[in-house]
PDB file of C-alpha atoms and ligand atoms in Angstrom:
ATOM      1  CA  UNK A 307     233.500 138.787  64.883  1.00 61.00           C
ATOM      2  CA  UNK A 308     236.971 139.579  66.250  1.00 74.00           C
ATOM      3  CA  UNK A 309     238.104 137.441  69.152  1.00 91.00           C
ATOM      4  CA  UNK A 310     238.478 139.157  72.530  1.00 94.00           C
ATOM      5  CA  UNK A 311     242.252 138.786  72.707  1.00 98.00           C
ATOM      6  CA  UNK A 312     243.095 138.841  69.014  1.00 97.00           C
ATOM      7  CA  UNK A 313     246.807 139.616  68.456  1.00 96.00           C
ATOM      8  CA  UNK A 314     247.259 140.666  72.094  1.00 98.00           C
ATOM      9  CA  UNK A 315     250.589 140.191  73.901  1.00 98.00           C
ATOM     10  CA  UNK A 316     249.923 138.713  77.321  1.00 98.00           C
ATOM     11  CA  UNK A 317     252.172 137.943  80.292  1.00 98.00           C
ATOM     12  CA  UNK A 318     251.084 135.152  82.656  1.00 99.00           C
ATOM     13  CA  UNK A 319     253.088 134.073  85.717  1.00 99.00           C
ATOM     14  CA  UNK A 320     252.590 130.674  87.275  1.00 98.00           C
ATOM     15  CA  UNK A 321     251.465 129.630  83.797  1.00 98.00           C
ATOM     16  CA  UNK A 322     252.481 125.976  83.967  1.00 98.00           C
ATOM     17  CA  UNK A 323     249.749 124.755  86.329  1.00 98.00           C
ATOM     18  CA  UNK A 324     246.318 125.377  87.781  1.00 98.00           C
ATOM     19  CA  UNK A 325     244.735 128.797  87.256  1.00 98.00           C
ATOM     20  CA  UNK A 326     247.648 130.203  85.214  1.00 98.00           C
ATOM     21  CA  UNK A 327     247.526 127.265  82.812  1.00 98.00           C
ATOM     22  CA  UNK A 328     243.742 127.561  82.454  1.00 98.00           C
ATOM     23  CA  UNK A 329     244.120 131.285  81.658  1.00 98.00           C
ATOM     24  CA  UNK A 330     246.860 130.561  79.107  1.00 98.00           C
ATOM     25  CA  UNK A 331     244.659 127.962  77.368  1.00 98.00           C
ATOM     26  CA  UNK A 332     241.630 130.259  77.331  1.00 98.00           C
ATOM     27  CA  UNK A 333     243.495 133.285  75.987  1.00 98.00           C
ATOM     28  CA  UNK A 334     245.235 131.154  73.350  1.00 98.00           C
ATOM     29  CA  UNK A 335     241.809 129.916  72.242  1.00 97.00           C
ATOM     30  CA  UNK A 336     240.560 133.512  72.119  1.00 97.00           C
ATOM     31  CA  UNK A 337     243.152 134.717  69.647  1.00 97.00           C
ATOM     32  CA  UNK A 338     246.161 135.826  71.754  1.00 98.00           C
ATOM     33  CA  UNK A 339     249.086 136.809  69.523  1.00 97.00           C
ATOM     34  CA  UNK A 340     251.951 136.086  71.917  1.00 98.00           C
ATOM     35  CA  UNK A 341     251.914 134.569  75.385  1.00 98.00           C
ATOM     36  CA  UNK A 342     254.841 135.249  77.701  1.00 98.00           C
ATOM     37  CA  UNK A 343     254.679 132.393  80.173  1.00 98.00           C
ATOM     38  CA  UNK A 344     256.714 132.535  83.377  1.00 98.00           C
ATOM     39  CA  UNK A 345     257.120 129.608  85.751  1.00 98.00           C
ATOM     40  CA  UNK A 346     259.832 127.978  87.824  1.00 98.00           C
ATOM     41  CA  UNK A 347     258.728 124.421  86.977  1.00 98.00           C
ATOM     42  CA  UNK A 348     260.954 123.568  84.004  1.00 98.00           C
ATOM     43  CA  UNK A 349     259.260 120.288  83.077  1.00 98.00           C
ATOM     44  CA  UNK A 350     255.707 121.659  83.151  1.00 98.00           C
ATOM     45  CA  UNK A 351     256.690 124.852  81.327  1.00 98.00           C
ATOM     46  CA  UNK A 352     258.524 122.862  78.652  1.00 96.00           C
ATOM     47  CA  UNK A 353     255.534 120.570  78.126  1.00 96.00           C
ATOM     48  CA  UNK A 354     253.103 123.393  77.295  1.00 96.00           C
ATOM     49  CA  UNK A 355     251.674 123.295  73.797  1.00 94.00           C
ATOM     50  CA  UNK A 356     249.100 126.045  73.350  1.00 96.00           C
ATOM     51  CA  UNK A 357     249.085 126.421  69.596  1.00 95.00           C
ATOM     52  CA  UNK A 358     250.109 130.105  69.641  1.00 97.00           C
ATOM     53  CA  UNK A 359     253.420 131.949  69.731  1.00 97.00           C
ATOM     54  CA  UNK A 360     254.862 131.599  73.213  1.00 97.00           C
ATOM     55  CA  UNK A 361     257.881 132.956  74.993  1.00 98.00           C
ATOM     56  CA  UNK A 362     258.712 130.694  77.939  1.00 98.00           C
ATOM     57  CA  UNK A 363     260.593 132.194  80.855  1.00 98.00           C
ATOM     58  CA  UNK A 364     261.980 129.740  83.379  1.00 98.00           C
ATOM     59  CA  UNK A 365     262.617 131.505  86.655  1.00 98.00           C
ATOM     60  CA  UNK A 366     261.474 132.762  90.026  1.00 98.00           C
ATOM     61  CA  UNK A 367     259.107 135.754  89.903  1.00 98.00           C
ATOM     62  CA  UNK A 368     260.736 137.032  93.099  1.00 98.00           C
ATOM     63  CA  UNK A 369     264.144 137.271  91.408  1.00 98.00           C
ATOM     64  CA  UNK A 370     264.503 140.945  90.473  1.00 98.00           C
ATOM     65  CA  UNK A 371     267.293 140.260  87.973  1.00 98.00           C
ATOM     66  CA  UNK A 372     265.186 137.741  86.060  1.00 98.00           C
ATOM     67  CA  UNK A 373     262.832 140.542  85.010  1.00 98.00           C
ATOM     68  CA  UNK A 374     265.693 142.462  83.357  1.00 95.00           C
ATOM     69  CA  UNK A 375     265.897 139.749  80.689  1.00 94.00           C
ATOM     70  CA  UNK A 376     262.171 139.348  79.954  1.00 97.00           C
ATOM     71  CA  UNK A 377     261.058 141.001  76.703  1.00 97.00           C
ATOM     72  CA  UNK A 378     257.717 142.646  77.442  1.00 98.00           C
ATOM     73  CA  UNK A 379     257.665 144.967  74.455  1.00 97.00           C
ATOM     74  CA  UNK A 380     254.159 145.577  73.147  1.00 98.00           C
ATOM     75  CA  UNK A 381     252.549 144.114  76.261  1.00 98.00           C
ATOM     76  CA  UNK A 382     248.744 144.450  76.368  1.00 98.00           C
ATOM     77  CA  UNK A 383     247.754 142.348  79.394  1.00 98.00           C
ATOM     78  CA  UNK A 384     249.335 140.725  82.447  1.00 99.00           C
ATOM     79  CA  UNK A 385     248.103 138.052  84.842  1.00 99.00           C
ATOM     80  CA  UNK A 386     250.107 138.322  88.061  1.00 99.00           C
ATOM     81  CA  UNK A 387     249.309 134.865  89.277  1.00 98.00           C
ATOM     82  CA  UNK A 388     252.298 132.833  90.548  1.00 98.00           C
ATOM     83  CA  UNK A 389     251.831 131.969  94.187  1.00 98.00           C
ATOM     84  CA  UNK A 390     252.460 129.351  96.827  1.00 96.00           C
ATOM     85  CA  UNK A 391     250.448 128.097  99.781  1.00 93.00           C
ATOM     86  CA  UNK A 392     251.640 127.668 103.323  1.00 91.00           C
ATOM     87  CA  UNK A 393     250.071 127.536 106.749  1.00 90.00           C
ATOM     88  CA  UNK A 394     250.950 127.628 110.413  1.00 93.00           C
ATOM     89  CA  UNK A 395     249.905 129.491 113.557  1.00 97.00           C
ATOM     90  CA  UNK A 396     251.754 132.736 114.249  1.00 98.00           C
ATOM     91  CA  UNK A 397     253.219 131.579 117.557  1.00 98.00           C
ATOM     92  CA  UNK A 398     255.054 128.677 115.952  1.00 98.00           C
ATOM     93  CA  UNK A 399     255.623 130.047 112.457  1.00 97.00           C
ATOM     94  CA  UNK A 400     259.293 130.173 111.475  1.00 97.00           C
ATOM     95  CA  UNK A 401     260.402 133.548 110.173  1.00 98.00           C
ATOM     96  CA  UNK A 402     261.932 131.732 107.190  1.00 98.00           C
ATOM     97  CA  UNK A 403     258.512 130.297 106.294  1.00 97.00           C
ATOM     98  CA  UNK A 404     256.886 133.735 106.636  1.00 98.00           C
ATOM     99  CA  UNK A 405     259.564 135.183 104.345  1.00 98.00           C
ATOM    100  CA  UNK A 406     259.236 132.299 101.839  1.00 98.00           C
ATOM    101  CA  UNK A 407     255.529 132.926 101.343  1.00 98.00           C
ATOM    102  CA  UNK A 408     255.762 136.733 101.313  1.00 98.00           C
ATOM    103  CA  UNK A 409     258.696 136.556  98.927  1.00 98.00           C
ATOM    104  CA  UNK A 410     256.810 134.679  96.198  1.00 98.00           C
ATOM    105  CA  UNK A 411     253.282 135.963  96.781  1.00 98.00           C
ATOM    106  CA  UNK A 412     254.036 139.631  97.468  1.00 98.00           C
ATOM    107  CA  UNK A 413     257.594 140.456  96.337  1.00 98.00           C
ATOM    108  CA  UNK A 414     257.087 138.361  93.211  1.00 99.00           C
ATOM    109  CA  UNK A 415     253.763 140.053  92.485  1.00 99.00           C
ATOM    110  CA  UNK A 416     255.290 143.502  92.978  1.00 99.00           C
ATOM    111  CA  UNK A 417     258.157 142.753  90.572  1.00 98.00           C
ATOM    112  CA  UNK A 418     255.748 141.316  87.986  1.00 99.00           C
ATOM    113  CA  UNK A 419     253.370 144.256  88.307  1.00 99.00           C
ATOM    114  CA  UNK A 420     256.225 146.762  88.061  1.00 98.00           C
ATOM    115  CA  UNK A 421     257.593 145.115  84.931  1.00 98.00           C
ATOM    116  CA  UNK A 422     254.119 145.052  83.354  1.00 98.00           C
ATOM    117  CA  UNK A 423     253.338 148.674  84.212  1.00 98.00           C
ATOM    118  CA  UNK A 424     256.693 149.809  82.807  1.00 98.00           C
ATOM    119  CA  UNK A 425     255.969 147.934  79.574  1.00 98.00           C
ATOM    120  CA  UNK A 426     252.445 149.402  79.338  1.00 98.00           C
ATOM    121  CA  UNK A 427     253.407 152.993  80.166  1.00 97.00           C
ATOM    122  CA  UNK A 428     252.176 155.344  77.458  1.00 95.00           C
ATOM    123  CA  UNK A 429     250.224 152.663  75.620  1.00 95.00           C
ATOM    124  CA  UNK A 430     247.683 151.306  78.161  1.00 98.00           C
ATOM    125  CA  UNK A 431     246.665 147.783  79.038  1.00 98.00           C
ATOM    126  CA  UNK A 432     245.045 145.720  81.756  1.00 98.00           C
ATOM    127  CA  UNK A 433     246.377 143.638  84.625  1.00 99.00           C
ATOM    128  CA  UNK A 434     244.806 141.100  86.979  1.00 99.00           C
ATOM    129  CA  UNK A 435     246.417 140.004  90.252  1.00 99.00           C
ATOM    130  CA  UNK A 436     245.411 136.648  91.706  1.00 99.00           C
ATOM    131  CA  UNK A 437     244.661 137.403  95.355  1.00 98.00           C
ATOM    132  CA  UNK A 438     242.520 135.142  97.544  1.00 98.00           C
ATOM    133  CA  UNK A 439     239.519 135.163  99.862  1.00 98.00           C
ATOM    134  CA  UNK A 440     242.155 134.365 102.509  1.00 98.00           C
ATOM    135  CA  UNK A 441     243.213 137.985 102.110  1.00 98.00           C
ATOM    136  CA  UNK A 442     239.756 139.111 103.212  1.00 98.00           C
ATOM    137  CA  UNK A 443     238.560 136.582 105.781  1.00 98.00           C
ATOM    138  CA  UNK A 444     240.735 135.822 108.798  1.00 97.00           C
ATOM    139  CA  UNK A 445     241.221 132.165 109.679  1.00 96.00           C
ATOM    140  CA  UNK A 446     243.689 130.623 112.117  1.00 97.00           C
ATOM    141  CA  UNK A 447     246.913 129.471 110.472  1.00 95.00           C
ATOM    142  CA  UNK A 448     246.871 131.688 107.402  1.00 95.00           C
ATOM    143  CA  UNK A 449     248.800 134.727 108.638  1.00 98.00           C
ATOM    144  CA  UNK A 450     251.538 134.646 106.011  1.00 98.00           C
ATOM    145  CA  UNK A 451     249.409 133.553 103.061  1.00 97.00           C
ATOM    146  CA  UNK A 452     246.448 135.745 104.063  1.00 98.00           C
ATOM    147  CA  UNK A 453     248.600 138.838 104.595  1.00 98.00           C
ATOM    148  CA  UNK A 454     250.331 138.329 101.258  1.00 98.00           C
ATOM    149  CA  UNK A 455     246.949 138.212  99.516  1.00 98.00           C
ATOM    150  CA  UNK A 456     245.458 141.131 101.514  1.00 98.00           C
ATOM    151  CA  UNK A 457     248.459 143.139 100.341  1.00 98.00           C
ATOM    152  CA  UNK A 458     247.735 142.246  96.715  1.00 98.00           C
ATOM    153  CA  UNK A 459     244.197 143.606  97.033  1.00 98.00           C
ATOM    154  CA  UNK A 460     245.625 146.924  98.193  1.00 98.00           C
ATOM    155  CA  UNK A 461     248.414 146.816  95.618  1.00 98.00           C
ATOM    156  CA  UNK A 462     245.778 146.536  92.881  1.00 99.00           C
ATOM    157  CA  UNK A 463     244.061 149.691  94.173  1.00 98.00           C
ATOM    158  CA  UNK A 464     247.257 151.735  94.320  1.00 99.00           C
ATOM    159  CA  UNK A 465     248.363 150.462  90.908  1.00 99.00           C
ATOM    160  CA  UNK A 466     244.915 151.289  89.474  1.00 99.00           C
ATOM    161  CA  UNK A 467     245.253 154.920  90.580  1.00 98.00           C
ATOM    162  CA  UNK A 468     248.852 155.182  89.399  1.00 98.00           C
ATOM    163  CA  UNK A 469     248.131 153.501  86.064  1.00 98.00           C
ATOM    164  CA  UNK A 470     244.876 155.274  85.196  1.00 98.00           C
ATOM    165  CA  UNK A 471     246.577 158.219  83.516  1.00 98.00           C
ATOM    166  CA  UNK A 472     248.318 155.800  81.170  1.00 97.00           C
ATOM    167  CA  UNK A 473     245.114 153.893  80.447  1.00 98.00           C
ATOM    168  CA  UNK A 474     246.269 150.922  82.530  1.00 98.00           C
ATOM    169  CA  UNK A 475     243.540 149.112  84.469  1.00 99.00           C
ATOM    170  CA  UNK A 476     244.495 146.932  87.425  1.00 99.00           C
ATOM    171  CA  UNK A 477     242.131 144.572  89.229  1.00 99.00           C
ATOM    172  CA  UNK A 478     242.380 141.576  91.536  1.00 99.00           C
ATOM    173  CA  UNK A 479     240.451 138.356  91.791  1.00 99.00           C
ATOM    174  CA  UNK A 480     239.870 136.639  95.112  1.00 98.00           C
ATOM    175  CA  UNK A 481     238.848 133.002  94.799  1.00 98.00           C
ATOM    176  CA  UNK A 482     238.327 130.811  97.838  1.00 97.00           C
ATOM    177  CA  UNK A 483     239.041 127.166  97.066  1.00 96.00           C
ATOM    178  CA  UNK A 484     240.024 126.230  93.525  1.00 98.00           C
ATOM    179  CA  UNK A 485     240.699 122.616  92.572  1.00 98.00           C
ATOM    180  CA  UNK A 486     244.371 122.898  91.575  1.00 97.00           C
ATOM    181  CA  UNK A 487     247.664 121.211  92.506  1.00 95.00           C
ATOM    182  CA  UNK A 488     248.470 124.016  94.981  1.00 93.00           C
ATOM    183  CA  UNK A 489     246.531 122.008  97.562  1.00 92.00           C
ATOM    184  CA  UNK A 490     248.966 119.095  97.331  1.00 89.00           C
ATOM    185  CA  UNK A 491     251.389 121.112  99.474  1.00 82.00           C
ATOM    186  CA  UNK A 492     248.836 121.253 102.315  1.00 86.00           C
ATOM    187  CA  UNK A 493     249.507 118.189 104.543  1.00 87.00           C
ATOM    188  CA  UNK A 494     245.914 117.928 105.837  1.00 88.00           C
ATOM    189  CA  UNK A 495     244.607 117.803 102.240  1.00 92.00           C
ATOM    190  CA  UNK A 496     247.227 115.282 101.090  1.00 91.00           C
ATOM    191  CA  UNK A 497     246.255 112.999 103.982  1.00 94.00           C
ATOM    192  CA  UNK A 498     242.558 113.136 103.054  1.00 96.00           C
ATOM    193  CA  UNK A 499     243.355 112.466  99.377  1.00 96.00           C
ATOM    194  CA  UNK A 500     245.200 109.319 100.431  1.00 96.00           C
ATOM    195  CA  UNK A 501     242.197 108.265 102.536  1.00 97.00           C
ATOM    196  CA  UNK A 502     239.160 109.165 100.385  1.00 97.00           C
ATOM    197  CA  UNK A 503     240.445 110.326  96.988  1.00 96.00           C
ATOM    198  CA  UNK A 504     240.916 113.756  95.434  1.00 96.00           C
ATOM    199  CA  UNK A 505     237.327 114.614  94.442  1.00 95.00           C
ATOM    200  CA  UNK A 506     235.928 113.589  97.825  1.00 96.00           C
ATOM    201  CA  UNK A 507     238.675 115.508  99.643  1.00 96.00           C
ATOM    202  CA  UNK A 508     237.796 118.684  97.722  1.00 97.00           C
ATOM    203  CA  UNK A 509     234.077 118.123  98.360  1.00 96.00           C
ATOM    204  CA  UNK A 510     234.736 117.675 102.073  1.00 96.00           C
ATOM    205  CA  UNK A 511     236.781 120.881 102.277  1.00 94.00           C
ATOM    206  CA  UNK A 512     234.187 122.859 100.363  1.00 95.00           C
ATOM    207  CA  UNK A 513     231.343 121.569 102.530  1.00 95.00           C
ATOM    208  CA  UNK A 514     233.028 123.017 105.642  1.00 92.00           C
ATOM    209  CA  UNK A 515     232.607 126.718 104.862  1.00 92.00           C
ATOM    210  CA  UNK A 516     231.437 127.351 101.300  1.00 96.00           C
ATOM    211  CA  UNK A 517     227.691 128.111 101.105  1.00 97.00           C
ATOM    212  CA  UNK A 518     227.489 127.092  97.440  1.00 97.00           C
ATOM    213  CA  UNK A 519     228.987 123.764  98.473  1.00 96.00           C
ATOM    214  CA  UNK A 520     231.873 123.313  96.043  1.00 97.00           C
ATOM    215  CA  UNK A 521     235.232 124.693  95.073  1.00 97.00           C
ATOM    216  CA  UNK A 522     235.844 126.369  91.722  1.00 98.00           C
ATOM    217  CA  UNK A 523     237.452 124.749  88.712  1.00 98.00           C
ATOM    218  CA  UNK A 524     240.517 126.560  87.397  1.00 98.00           C
ATOM    219  CA  UNK A 525     238.651 127.123  84.116  1.00 98.00           C
ATOM    220  CA  UNK A 526     235.895 129.083  85.901  1.00 98.00           C
ATOM    221  CA  UNK A 527     238.420 131.422  87.514  1.00 98.00           C
ATOM    222  CA  UNK A 528     240.167 131.773  84.147  1.00 98.00           C
ATOM    223  CA  UNK A 529     236.892 133.014  82.589  1.00 98.00           C
ATOM    224  CA  UNK A 530     236.564 135.659  85.295  1.00 98.00           C
ATOM    225  CA  UNK A 531     240.184 136.754  84.883  1.00 98.00           C
ATOM    226  CA  UNK A 532     239.610 137.014  81.126  1.00 98.00           C
ATOM    227  CA  UNK A 533     236.574 139.241  81.755  1.00 98.00           C
ATOM    228  CA  UNK A 534     238.648 141.574  83.953  1.00 98.00           C
ATOM    229  CA  UNK A 535     241.418 141.671  81.342  1.00 98.00           C
ATOM    230  CA  UNK A 536     239.082 142.245  78.435  1.00 98.00           C
ATOM    231  CA  UNK A 537     237.511 145.381  77.019  1.00 97.00           C
ATOM    232  CA  UNK A 538     234.182 144.146  78.459  1.00 97.00           C
ATOM    233  CA  UNK A 539     235.345 145.552  81.806  1.00 98.00           C
ATOM    234  CA  UNK A 540     236.704 148.781  80.327  1.00 97.00           C
ATOM    235  CA  UNK A 541     235.530 150.959  83.228  1.00 98.00           C
ATOM    236  CA  UNK A 542     236.409 148.548  86.045  1.00 98.00           C
ATOM    237  CA  UNK A 543     239.659 149.290  87.845  1.00 98.00           C
ATOM    238  CA  UNK A 544     241.016 148.885  91.370  1.00 98.00           C
ATOM    239  CA  UNK A 545     238.360 146.345  92.272  1.00 98.00           C
ATOM    240  CA  UNK A 546     238.597 142.838  93.660  1.00 98.00           C
ATOM    241  CA  UNK A 547     236.250 140.277  92.192  1.00 98.00           C
ATOM    242  CA  UNK A 548     235.257 137.947  94.990  1.00 98.00           C
ATOM    243  CA  UNK A 549     234.774 134.540  93.387  1.00 97.00           C
ATOM    244  CA  UNK A 550     234.378 132.455  96.515  1.00 98.00           C
ATOM    245  CA  UNK A 551     231.060 130.578  96.492  1.00 97.00           C
ATOM    246  CA  UNK A 552     229.997 132.694  99.464  1.00 98.00           C
ATOM    247  CA  UNK A 553     232.937 131.664 101.671  1.00 97.00           C
ATOM    248  CA  UNK A 554     233.484 135.173 103.056  1.00 97.00           C
ATOM    249  CA  UNK A 555     229.810 135.789 103.925  1.00 96.00           C
TER     250      UNK A 555
HETATM  251  P1  LIG B 408     249.337 125.824  91.201  1.00 87.48           P
HETATM  252  O1  LIG B 408     250.302 125.318  92.222  1.00 87.48           O
HETATM  253  O2  LIG B 408     248.525 124.862  90.426  1.00 87.48           O
HETATM  254  O3  LIG B 408     250.078 126.799  90.189  1.00 87.48           O
HETATM  255  C1  LIG B 408     250.996 127.755  90.614  1.00 87.48           C
HETATM  256  C2  LIG B 408     252.108 127.858  89.581  1.00 87.48           C
HETATM  257  O4  LIG B 408     252.980 128.904  89.996  1.00 87.48           O
HETATM  258  C3  LIG B 408     252.956 126.589  89.472  1.00 87.48           C
HETATM  259  O5  LIG B 408     253.149 126.221  88.113  1.00 87.48           O
HETATM  260  C4  LIG B 408     254.266 126.976  90.147  1.00 87.48           C
HETATM  261  O6  LIG B 408     255.406 126.297  89.591  1.00 87.48           O
HETATM  262  C5  LIG B 408     254.312 128.466  89.857  1.00 87.48           C
HETATM  263  N1  LIG B 408     255.151 129.185  90.805  1.00 87.48           N
HETATM  264  C6  LIG B 408     255.099 129.109  92.170  1.00 87.48           C
HETATM  265  N2  LIG B 408     256.029 129.899  92.689  1.00 87.48           N
HETATM  266  C7  LIG B 408     256.683 130.491  91.664  1.00 87.48           C
HETATM  267  C8  LIG B 408     257.756 131.405  91.580  1.00 87.48           C
HETATM  268  N3  LIG B 408     258.357 131.870  92.678  1.00 87.48           N
HETATM  269  N4  LIG B 408     258.166 131.809  90.360  1.00 87.48           N
HETATM  270  C9  LIG B 408     257.576 131.332  89.234  1.00 87.48           C
HETATM  271  N5  LIG B 408     256.567 130.441  89.249  1.00 87.48           N
HETATM  272  C10 LIG B 408     256.125 130.033  90.451  1.00 87.48           C
HETATM  273  O7  LIG B 408     248.387 126.811  92.035  1.00 87.48           O
HETATM  274  P2  LIG B 408     247.085 127.652  91.630  1.00 87.48           P
HETATM  275  O8  LIG B 408     246.007 127.243  92.534  1.00 87.48           O
HETATM  276  O9  LIG B 408     246.876 127.659  90.171  1.00 87.48           O
HETATM  277  O10 LIG B 408     247.558 129.090  92.141  1.00 87.48           O
HETATM  278  C11 LIG B 408     247.623 130.228  91.295  1.00 87.48           C
HETATM  279  C12 LIG B 408     247.333 131.448  92.145  1.00 87.48           C
HETATM  280  O11 LIG B 408     245.996 131.357  92.657  1.00 87.48           O
HETATM  281  C13 LIG B 408     248.237 131.581  93.375  1.00 87.48           C
HETATM  282  O12 LIG B 408     248.610 132.928  93.530  1.00 87.48           O
HETATM  283  C14 LIG B 408     247.330 131.147  94.502  1.00 87.48           C
HETATM  284  O13 LIG B 408     247.705 131.716  95.750  1.00 87.48           O
HETATM  285  C15 LIG B 408     245.999 131.660  94.027  1.00 87.48           C
HETATM  286  N6  LIG B 408     244.830 131.060  94.646  1.00 87.48           N
HETATM  287  C16 LIG B 408     244.633 129.711  94.581  1.00 87.48           C
HETATM  288  C17 LIG B 408     243.529 129.156  95.223  1.00 87.48           C
HETATM  289  C18 LIG B 408     243.277 127.666  95.227  1.00 87.48           C
HETATM  290  O14 LIG B 408     242.482 127.186  96.041  1.00 87.48           O
HETATM  291  N7  LIG B 408     243.897 126.901  94.330  1.00 87.48           N
HETATM  292  C19 LIG B 408     242.628 129.987  95.895  1.00 87.48           C
HETATM  293  C20 LIG B 408     242.847 131.359  95.905  1.00 87.48           C
HETATM  294  C21 LIG B 408     243.944 131.887  95.285  1.00 87.48           C
END
């Protein structure tokens, strides 16, 4: 039986860590022909060994000029995934911090999506944007991050309508907590890790507001992204898969 991603050319941003890395590993194992892996972490990107043909692109997804040099010919799938976390109440949030988060999470996603849709024009393909449950449920302190992810959910819908005529499907996934290094940048989490250890800190966070009582593993989210990319979801477009353990209920 043919593998789901046999000989497919696939772009993944934020591929050197967390969810992006788990997707890259899964798609490599499922027959991908060429992975185009974008990340700004040179050491982590250089260390990747996935056993398939890879094109590594070191750069910032929010840098418009970077995309001019990325060869996306023959692109079949794209995972628009690079993102950063950041928190702070609106009243005290620096404009520079707002811009920093919107720049990577929204501008970077737009530039990635545009490049992918240009490469897929006339030949079709499928795209998944990594949004977040924070883009659906309002919580204090997540204005910048939450708005960037709410925008991605809408961007997926607009892109789905625009791409449909070309056979391009575009969907989003909205996880709540996922056990990845992105949390290390959250001071409250780093403090708890120092006090009680990483696993217990994740368990404590999940217990606060996740009915199913735990955060996701990156590999679980990767499986769901692969489903949305694959021909198994051939009639699904413009949707957001809420993969949040019930957090938004
Ligand atoms: P991660 O920090 O483990 O991985 C993110 C990767 O993106 C890193 O390798 C980083 O170097 C790269 N990156 C960041 N900014 C970049 C830029 N400007 N240009 C190129 N590469 C860049 O985090 P993760 O949890 O795997 O996050 C992946 C996506 O999932 C993000 O969009 C994040 O917002 C989203 N998400 C994460 C969670 C969670 O709890 N971990 C929940 C919901 C959504």
